[in-house]
Amino acid sequence: VCTVRRCKMPVLSDGFCENHANRKRCKEDGCGNLARKGTRGFCCRHATKECLVDGCTKKARVRGRCSVHGGKHLCREEGCKKSAYLRGLCKAHG
């Protein structure tokens, strides 16, 4: 069975079925996952960048920063600095 998650097709080569055997692999050294479209040749695990703050190794979420360093969507209610959860609003305004 193909090594791609949820794929039940028989293996053709290198653990992949006919549908997945010819797809590009992640450019990260030692990673054999399939590259995702729009990630410049990386799998979803290696496509995300690290936070822009020096010394922080957390994954960037919004505007190149992790959630600790301001990488959150804020509530769209004027003057509110809380994190947005649903439809751009915080829990108090949603």
mmCIF file of N, CA and C in Angstrom:
data_model
loop_
_atom_site.group_PDB
_atom_site.id
_atom_site.type_symbol
_atom_site.label_atom_id
_atom_site.label_comp_id
_atom_site.label_asym_id
_atom_site.label_seq_id
_atom_site.Cartn_x
_atom_site.Cartn_y
_atom_site.Cartn_z
ATOM 1 N N VAL A 1 0.850 -1.183 0.000
ATOM 2 C CA VAL A 1 0.000 0.000 0.000
ATOM 3 C C VAL A 1 0.895 1.245 0.000
ATOM 4 N N CYS A 2 0.480 2.270 -0.746
ATOM 5 C CA CYS A 2 1.217 3.534 -0.864
ATOM 6 C C CYS A 2 1.452 4.144 0.522
ATOM 7 N N THR A 3 2.608 4.789 0.709
ATOM 8 C CA THR A 3 2.960 5.379 2.004
ATOM 9 C C THR A 3 2.321 6.743 2.243
ATOM 10 N N VAL A 4 1.643 7.316 1.249
ATOM 11 C CA VAL A 4 0.958 8.592 1.431
ATOM 12 C C VAL A 4 -0.288 8.355 2.274
ATOM 13 N N ARG A 5 -0.476 9.195 3.271
ATOM 14 C CA ARG A 5 -1.597 9.052 4.195
ATOM 15 C C ARG A 5 -2.931 9.008 3.454
ATOM 16 N N ARG A 6 -3.763 8.081 3.833
ATOM 17 C CA ARG A 6 -5.100 7.850 3.293
ATOM 18 C C ARG A 6 -5.116 7.296 1.870
ATOM 19 N N CYS A 7 -3.981 7.001 1.290
ATOM 20 C CA CYS A 7 -3.945 6.409 -0.050
ATOM 21 C C CYS A 7 -3.882 4.891 0.094
ATOM 22 N N LYS A 8 -4.756 4.199 -0.589
ATOM 23 C CA LYS A 8 -4.846 2.738 -0.488
ATOM 24 C C LYS A 8 -4.373 2.036 -1.765
ATOM 25 N N MET A 9 -3.753 2.789 -2.666
ATOM 26 C CA MET A 9 -3.308 2.224 -3.942
ATOM 27 C C MET A 9 -2.076 1.336 -3.738
ATOM 28 N N PRO A 10 -1.883 0.334 -4.607
ATOM 29 C CA PRO A 10 -0.706 -0.532 -4.498
ATOM 30 C C PRO A 10 0.581 0.218 -4.841
ATOM 31 N N VAL A 11 1.679 -0.216 -4.233
ATOM 32 C CA VAL A 11 2.986 0.414 -4.419
ATOM 33 C C VAL A 11 3.532 0.130 -5.809
ATOM 34 N N LEU A 12 4.076 1.180 -6.429
ATOM 35 C CA LEU A 12 4.725 1.057 -7.723
ATOM 36 C C LEU A 12 6.239 1.083 -7.535
ATOM 37 N N SER A 13 6.747 2.120 -6.859
ATOM 38 C CA SER A 13 8.187 2.214 -6.585
ATOM 39 C C SER A 13 8.437 3.110 -5.379
ATOM 40 N N ASP A 14 9.501 2.829 -4.654
ATOM 41 C CA ASP A 14 9.925 3.620 -3.489
ATOM 42 C C ASP A 14 8.807 3.868 -2.479
ATOM 43 N N GLY A 15 7.877 2.944 -2.347
ATOM 44 C CA GLY A 15 6.812 3.080 -1.373
ATOM 45 C C GLY A 15 5.628 3.909 -1.829
ATOM 46 N N PHE A 16 5.615 4.322 -3.097
ATOM 47 C CA PHE A 16 4.535 5.161 -3.601
ATOM 48 C C PHE A 16 3.779 4.478 -4.734
ATOM 49 N N CYS A 17 2.512 4.836 -4.877
ATOM 50 C CA CYS A 17 1.679 4.299 -5.957
ATOM 51 C C CYS A 17 1.949 5.078 -7.246
ATOM 52 N N GLU A 18 1.260 4.724 -8.302
ATOM 53 C CA GLU A 18 1.439 5.386 -9.596
ATOM 54 C C GLU A 18 1.115 6.881 -9.515
ATOM 55 N N ASN A 19 0.096 7.238 -8.741
ATOM 56 C CA ASN A 19 -0.292 8.649 -8.613
ATOM 57 C C ASN A 19 0.746 9.493 -7.879
ATOM 58 N N HIS A 20 1.445 8.904 -6.919
ATOM 59 C CA HIS A 20 2.368 9.669 -6.083
ATOM 60 C C HIS A 20 3.846 9.452 -6.411
ATOM 61 N N ALA A 21 4.182 8.448 -7.221
ATOM 62 C CA ALA A 21 5.581 8.098 -7.491
ATOM 63 C C ALA A 21 6.342 9.185 -8.240
ATOM 64 N N ASN A 22 5.688 9.920 -9.110
ATOM 65 C CA ASN A 22 6.381 10.912 -9.936
ATOM 66 C C ASN A 22 6.315 12.324 -9.378
ATOM 67 N N ARG A 23 5.739 12.508 -8.217
ATOM 68 C CA ARG A 23 5.652 13.843 -7.632
ATOM 69 C C ARG A 23 6.971 14.225 -6.975
ATOM 70 N N LYS A 24 7.246 15.508 -6.914
ATOM 71 C CA LYS A 24 8.488 16.009 -6.319
ATOM 72 C C LYS A 24 8.489 15.775 -4.818
ATOM 73 N N ARG A 25 9.683 15.534 -4.291
ATOM 74 C CA ARG A 25 9.873 15.328 -2.855
ATOM 75 C C ARG A 25 10.341 16.633 -2.207
ATOM 76 N N CYS A 26 10.147 16.727 -0.912
ATOM 77 C CA CYS A 26 10.555 17.893 -0.133
ATOM 78 C C CYS A 26 12.056 18.134 -0.279
ATOM 79 N N LYS A 27 12.444 19.416 -0.375
ATOM 80 C CA LYS A 27 13.855 19.782 -0.532
ATOM 81 C C LYS A 27 14.640 19.735 0.777
ATOM 82 N N GLU A 28 13.959 19.583 1.896
ATOM 83 C CA GLU A 28 14.635 19.511 3.198
ATOM 84 C C GLU A 28 15.461 18.226 3.264
ATOM 85 N N ASP A 29 16.719 18.340 3.666
ATOM 86 C CA ASP A 29 17.600 17.174 3.749
ATOM 87 C C ASP A 29 17.001 16.090 4.636
ATOM 88 N N GLY A 30 16.974 14.874 4.134
ATOM 89 C CA GLY A 30 16.508 13.728 4.891
ATOM 90 C C GLY A 30 14.998 13.553 4.941
ATOM 91 N N CYS A 31 14.250 14.438 4.309
ATOM 92 C CA CYS A 31 12.789 14.334 4.311
ATOM 93 C C CYS A 31 12.329 13.721 2.994
ATOM 94 N N GLY A 32 11.507 12.701 3.061
ATOM 95 C CA GLY A 32 11.008 12.050 1.854
ATOM 96 C C GLY A 32 9.549 12.356 1.560
ATOM 97 N N ASN A 33 8.971 13.304 2.300
ATOM 98 C CA ASN A 33 7.566 13.655 2.083
ATOM 99 C C ASN A 33 7.370 14.319 0.730
ATOM 100 N N LEU A 34 6.155 14.284 0.238
ATOM 101 C CA LEU A 34 5.836 14.928 -1.028
ATOM 102 C C LEU A 34 5.796 16.439 -0.856
ATOM 103 N N ALA A 35 6.340 17.157 -1.847
ATOM 104 C CA ALA A 35 6.305 18.616 -1.821
ATOM 105 C C ALA A 35 4.883 19.089 -2.081
ATOM 106 N N ARG A 36 4.480 20.134 -1.409
ATOM 107 C CA ARG A 36 3.142 20.700 -1.587
ATOM 108 C C ARG A 36 3.193 21.812 -2.621
ATOM 109 N N LYS A 37 2.110 22.018 -3.326
ATOM 110 C CA LYS A 37 2.037 23.102 -4.305
ATOM 111 C C LYS A 37 2.101 24.435 -3.575
ATOM 112 N N GLY A 38 2.828 25.393 -4.154
ATOM 113 C CA GLY A 38 2.914 26.727 -3.584
ATOM 114 C C GLY A 38 3.865 26.861 -2.413
ATOM 115 N N THR A 39 4.713 25.842 -2.163
ATOM 116 C CA THR A 39 5.633 25.909 -1.026
ATOM 117 C C THR A 39 7.093 25.927 -1.469
ATOM 118 N N ARG A 40 7.325 26.216 -2.729
ATOM 119 C CA ARG A 40 8.679 26.285 -3.300
ATOM 120 C C ARG A 40 9.459 24.995 -3.083
ATOM 121 N N GLY A 41 8.772 23.853 -3.198
ATOM 122 C CA GLY A 41 9.441 22.563 -3.146
ATOM 123 C C GLY A 41 9.553 21.914 -1.782
ATOM 124 N N PHE A 42 8.798 22.390 -0.808
ATOM 125 C CA PHE A 42 8.844 21.811 0.529
ATOM 126 C C PHE A 42 7.517 21.131 0.864
ATOM 127 N N CYS A 43 7.570 20.183 1.787
ATOM 128 C CA CYS A 43 6.344 19.548 2.282
ATOM 129 C C CYS A 43 5.680 20.523 3.256
ATOM 130 N N CYS A 44 4.475 20.206 3.691
ATOM 131 C CA CYS A 44 3.771 21.127 4.595
ATOM 132 C C CYS A 44 4.507 21.293 5.922
ATOM 133 N N ARG A 45 5.232 20.282 6.362
ATOM 134 C CA ARG A 45 5.971 20.368 7.623
ATOM 135 C C ARG A 45 7.139 21.350 7.533
ATOM 136 N N HIS A 46 7.834 21.382 6.398
ATOM 137 C CA HIS A 46 9.020 22.221 6.253
ATOM 138 C C HIS A 46 8.765 23.529 5.507
ATOM 139 N N ALA A 47 7.549 23.770 5.057
ATOM 140 C CA ALA A 47 7.247 24.976 4.288
ATOM 141 C C ALA A 47 7.107 26.211 5.164
ATOM 142 N N THR A 48 6.731 26.045 6.417
ATOM 143 C CA THR A 48 6.536 27.204 7.279
ATOM 144 C C THR A 48 7.877 27.763 7.733
ATOM 145 N N LYS A 49 7.922 29.056 7.893
ATOM 146 C CA LYS A 49 9.154 29.729 8.292
ATOM 147 C C LYS A 49 9.169 29.949 9.795
ATOM 148 N N GLU A 50 10.347 30.255 10.304
ATOM 149 C CA GLU A 50 10.481 30.562 11.723
ATOM 150 C C GLU A 50 10.165 32.028 11.963
ATOM 151 N N CYS A 51 9.842 32.344 13.198
ATOM 152 C CA CYS A 51 9.549 33.704 13.626
ATOM 153 C C CYS A 51 10.713 34.634 13.273
ATOM 154 N N LEU A 52 10.390 35.880 12.893
ATOM 155 C CA LEU A 52 11.410 36.864 12.513
ATOM 156 C C LEU A 52 12.216 37.398 13.694
ATOM 157 N N VAL A 53 11.741 37.210 14.910
ATOM 158 C CA VAL A 53 12.434 37.721 16.094
ATOM 159 C C VAL A 53 13.702 36.902 16.325
ATOM 160 N N ASP A 54 14.842 37.593 16.469
ATOM 161 C CA ASP A 54 16.130 36.919 16.664
ATOM 162 C C ASP A 54 16.086 35.964 17.848
ATOM 163 N N GLY A 55 16.563 34.745 17.624
ATOM 164 C CA GLY A 55 16.640 33.743 18.671
ATOM 165 C C GLY A 55 15.374 32.921 18.865
ATOM 166 N N CYS A 56 14.276 33.322 18.253
ATOM 167 C CA CYS A 56 13.021 32.573 18.396
ATOM 168 C C CYS A 56 12.940 31.516 17.296
ATOM 169 N N THR A 57 12.672 30.281 17.678
ATOM 170 C CA THR A 57 12.601 29.188 16.703
ATOM 171 C C THR A 57 11.171 28.685 16.508
ATOM 172 N N LYS A 58 10.200 29.401 17.054
ATOM 173 C CA LYS A 58 8.797 29.002 16.865
ATOM 174 C C LYS A 58 8.374 29.295 15.432
ATOM 175 N N LYS A 59 7.346 28.623 14.973
ATOM 176 C CA LYS A 59 6.867 28.808 13.609
ATOM 177 C C LYS A 59 6.096 30.119 13.481
ATOM 178 N N ALA A 60 6.379 30.839 12.373
ATOM 179 C CA ALA A 60 5.684 32.090 12.095
ATOM 180 C C ALA A 60 4.230 31.807 11.753
ATOM 181 N N ARG A 61 3.351 32.654 12.216
ATOM 182 C CA ARG A 61 1.918 32.494 11.957
ATOM 183 C C ARG A 61 1.383 33.645 11.105
ATOM 184 N N VAL A 62 1.494 34.867 11.582
ATOM 185 C CA VAL A 62 0.983 36.042 10.883
ATOM 186 C C VAL A 62 2.087 37.085 10.817
ATOM 187 N N ARG A 63 2.234 37.737 9.672
ATOM 188 C CA ARG A 63 3.239 38.792 9.463
ATOM 189 C C ARG A 63 4.647 38.351 9.848
ATOM 190 N N GLY A 64 4.972 37.076 9.649
ATOM 191 C CA GLY A 64 6.311 36.568 9.896
ATOM 192 C C GLY A 64 6.680 36.372 11.353
ATOM 193 N N ARG A 65 5.708 36.442 12.237
ATOM 194 C CA ARG A 65 5.980 36.312 13.666
ATOM 195 C C ARG A 65 5.143 35.195 14.279
ATOM 196 N N CYS A 66 5.683 34.602 15.344
ATOM 197 C CA CYS A 66 4.930 33.576 16.075
ATOM 198 C C CYS A 66 3.875 34.276 16.934
ATOM 199 N N SER A 67 3.006 33.514 17.543
ATOM 200 C CA SER A 67 1.930 34.111 18.341
ATOM 201 C C SER A 67 2.463 34.859 19.565
ATOM 202 N N VAL A 68 3.598 34.434 20.106
ATOM 203 C CA VAL A 68 4.193 35.108 21.268
ATOM 204 C C VAL A 68 4.703 36.498 20.896
ATOM 205 N N HIS A 69 5.214 36.656 19.668
ATOM 206 C CA HIS A 69 5.815 37.913 19.231
ATOM 207 C C HIS A 69 4.906 38.727 18.304
ATOM 208 N N GLY A 70 3.620 38.591 18.457
ATOM 209 C CA GLY A 70 2.679 39.437 17.715
ATOM 210 C C GLY A 70 2.115 38.828 16.450
ATOM 211 N N GLY A 71 2.330 37.559 16.236
ATOM 212 C CA GLY A 71 1.824 36.912 15.027
ATOM 213 C C GLY A 71 0.427 36.365 15.201
ATOM 214 N N LYS A 72 -0.488 37.203 15.631
ATOM 215 C CA LYS A 72 -1.876 36.781 15.805
ATOM 216 C C LYS A 72 -2.772 37.744 15.036
ATOM 217 N N HIS A 73 -3.923 37.262 14.653
ATOM 218 C CA HIS A 73 -4.937 38.145 14.091
ATOM 219 C C HIS A 73 -5.642 38.799 15.271
ATOM 220 N N LEU A 74 -5.742 40.127 15.226
ATOM 221 C CA LEU A 74 -6.396 40.846 16.310
ATOM 222 C C LEU A 74 -7.852 41.126 15.962
ATOM 223 N N CYS A 75 -8.637 41.319 16.986
ATOM 224 C CA CYS A 75 -10.052 41.637 16.840
ATOM 225 C C CYS A 75 -10.209 42.892 15.979
ATOM 226 N N ARG A 76 -11.196 42.876 15.083
ATOM 227 C CA ARG A 76 -11.381 44.015 14.179
ATOM 228 C C ARG A 76 -12.217 45.133 14.808
ATOM 229 N N GLU A 77 -12.687 44.909 16.026
ATOM 230 C CA GLU A 77 -13.424 45.956 16.739
ATOM 231 C C GLU A 77 -12.432 47.066 17.089
ATOM 232 N N GLU A 78 -12.773 48.297 16.778
ATOM 233 C CA GLU A 78 -11.865 49.427 16.975
ATOM 234 C C GLU A 78 -11.405 49.535 18.432
ATOM 235 N N GLY A 79 -10.082 49.614 18.621
ATOM 236 C CA GLY A 79 -9.498 49.764 19.943
ATOM 237 C C GLY A 79 -9.270 48.467 20.700
ATOM 238 N N CYS A 80 -9.762 47.350 20.200
ATOM 239 C CA CYS A 80 -9.608 46.066 20.888
ATOM 240 C C CYS A 80 -8.285 45.414 20.487
ATOM 241 N N LYS A 81 -7.542 44.932 21.462
ATOM 242 C CA LYS A 81 -6.234 44.309 21.213
ATOM 243 C C LYS A 81 -6.247 42.810 21.482
ATOM 244 N N LYS A 82 -7.429 42.223 21.645
ATOM 245 C CA LYS A 82 -7.538 40.788 21.912
ATOM 246 C C LYS A 82 -7.412 39.992 20.615
ATOM 247 N N SER A 83 -7.079 38.715 20.751
ATOM 248 C CA SER A 83 -6.960 37.826 19.593
ATOM 249 C C SER A 83 -8.328 37.543 18.991
ATOM 250 N N ALA A 84 -8.375 37.548 17.660
ATOM 251 C CA ALA A 84 -9.616 37.232 16.954
ATOM 252 C C ALA A 84 -9.791 35.725 16.885
ATOM 253 N N TYR A 85 -11.006 35.271 17.014
ATOM 254 C CA TYR A 85 -11.303 33.841 16.958
ATOM 255 C C TYR A 85 -12.251 33.492 15.819
ATOM 256 N N LEU A 86 -13.328 34.228 15.682
ATOM 257 C CA LEU A 86 -14.346 33.883 14.703
ATOM 258 C C LEU A 86 -14.784 35.135 13.952
ATOM 259 N N ARG A 87 -14.754 35.082 12.635
ATOM 260 C CA ARG A 87 -15.146 36.198 11.768
ATOM 261 C C ARG A 87 -14.403 37.489 12.112
ATOM 262 N N GLY A 88 -13.155 37.376 12.543
ATOM 263 C CA GLY A 88 -12.333 38.543 12.828
ATOM 264 C C GLY A 88 -12.618 39.227 14.147
ATOM 265 N N LEU A 89 -13.376 38.573 15.003
ATOM 266 C CA LEU A 89 -13.725 39.172 16.288
ATOM 267 C C LEU A 89 -13.238 38.311 17.448
ATOM 268 N N CYS A 90 -12.951 38.967 18.581
ATOM 269 C CA CYS A 90 -12.577 38.237 19.792
ATOM 270 C C CYS A 90 -13.839 37.656 20.425
ATOM 271 N N LYS A 91 -13.670 36.918 21.509
ATOM 272 C CA LYS A 91 -14.822 36.300 22.179
ATOM 273 C C LYS A 91 -15.782 37.352 22.745
ATOM 274 N N ALA A 92 -15.248 38.472 23.208
ATOM 275 C CA ALA A 92 -16.097 39.513 23.796
ATOM 276 C C ALA A 92 -16.970 40.204 22.749
ATOM 277 N N HIS A 93 -16.446 40.346 21.522
ATOM 278 C CA HIS A 93 -17.191 41.054 20.477
ATOM 279 C C HIS A 93 -17.876 40.129 19.473
ATOM 280 N N GLY A 94 -17.620 38.842 19.566
ATOM 281 C CA GLY A 94 -18.188 37.887 18.608
ATOM 282 C C GLY A 94 -19.495 37.398 19.063
#
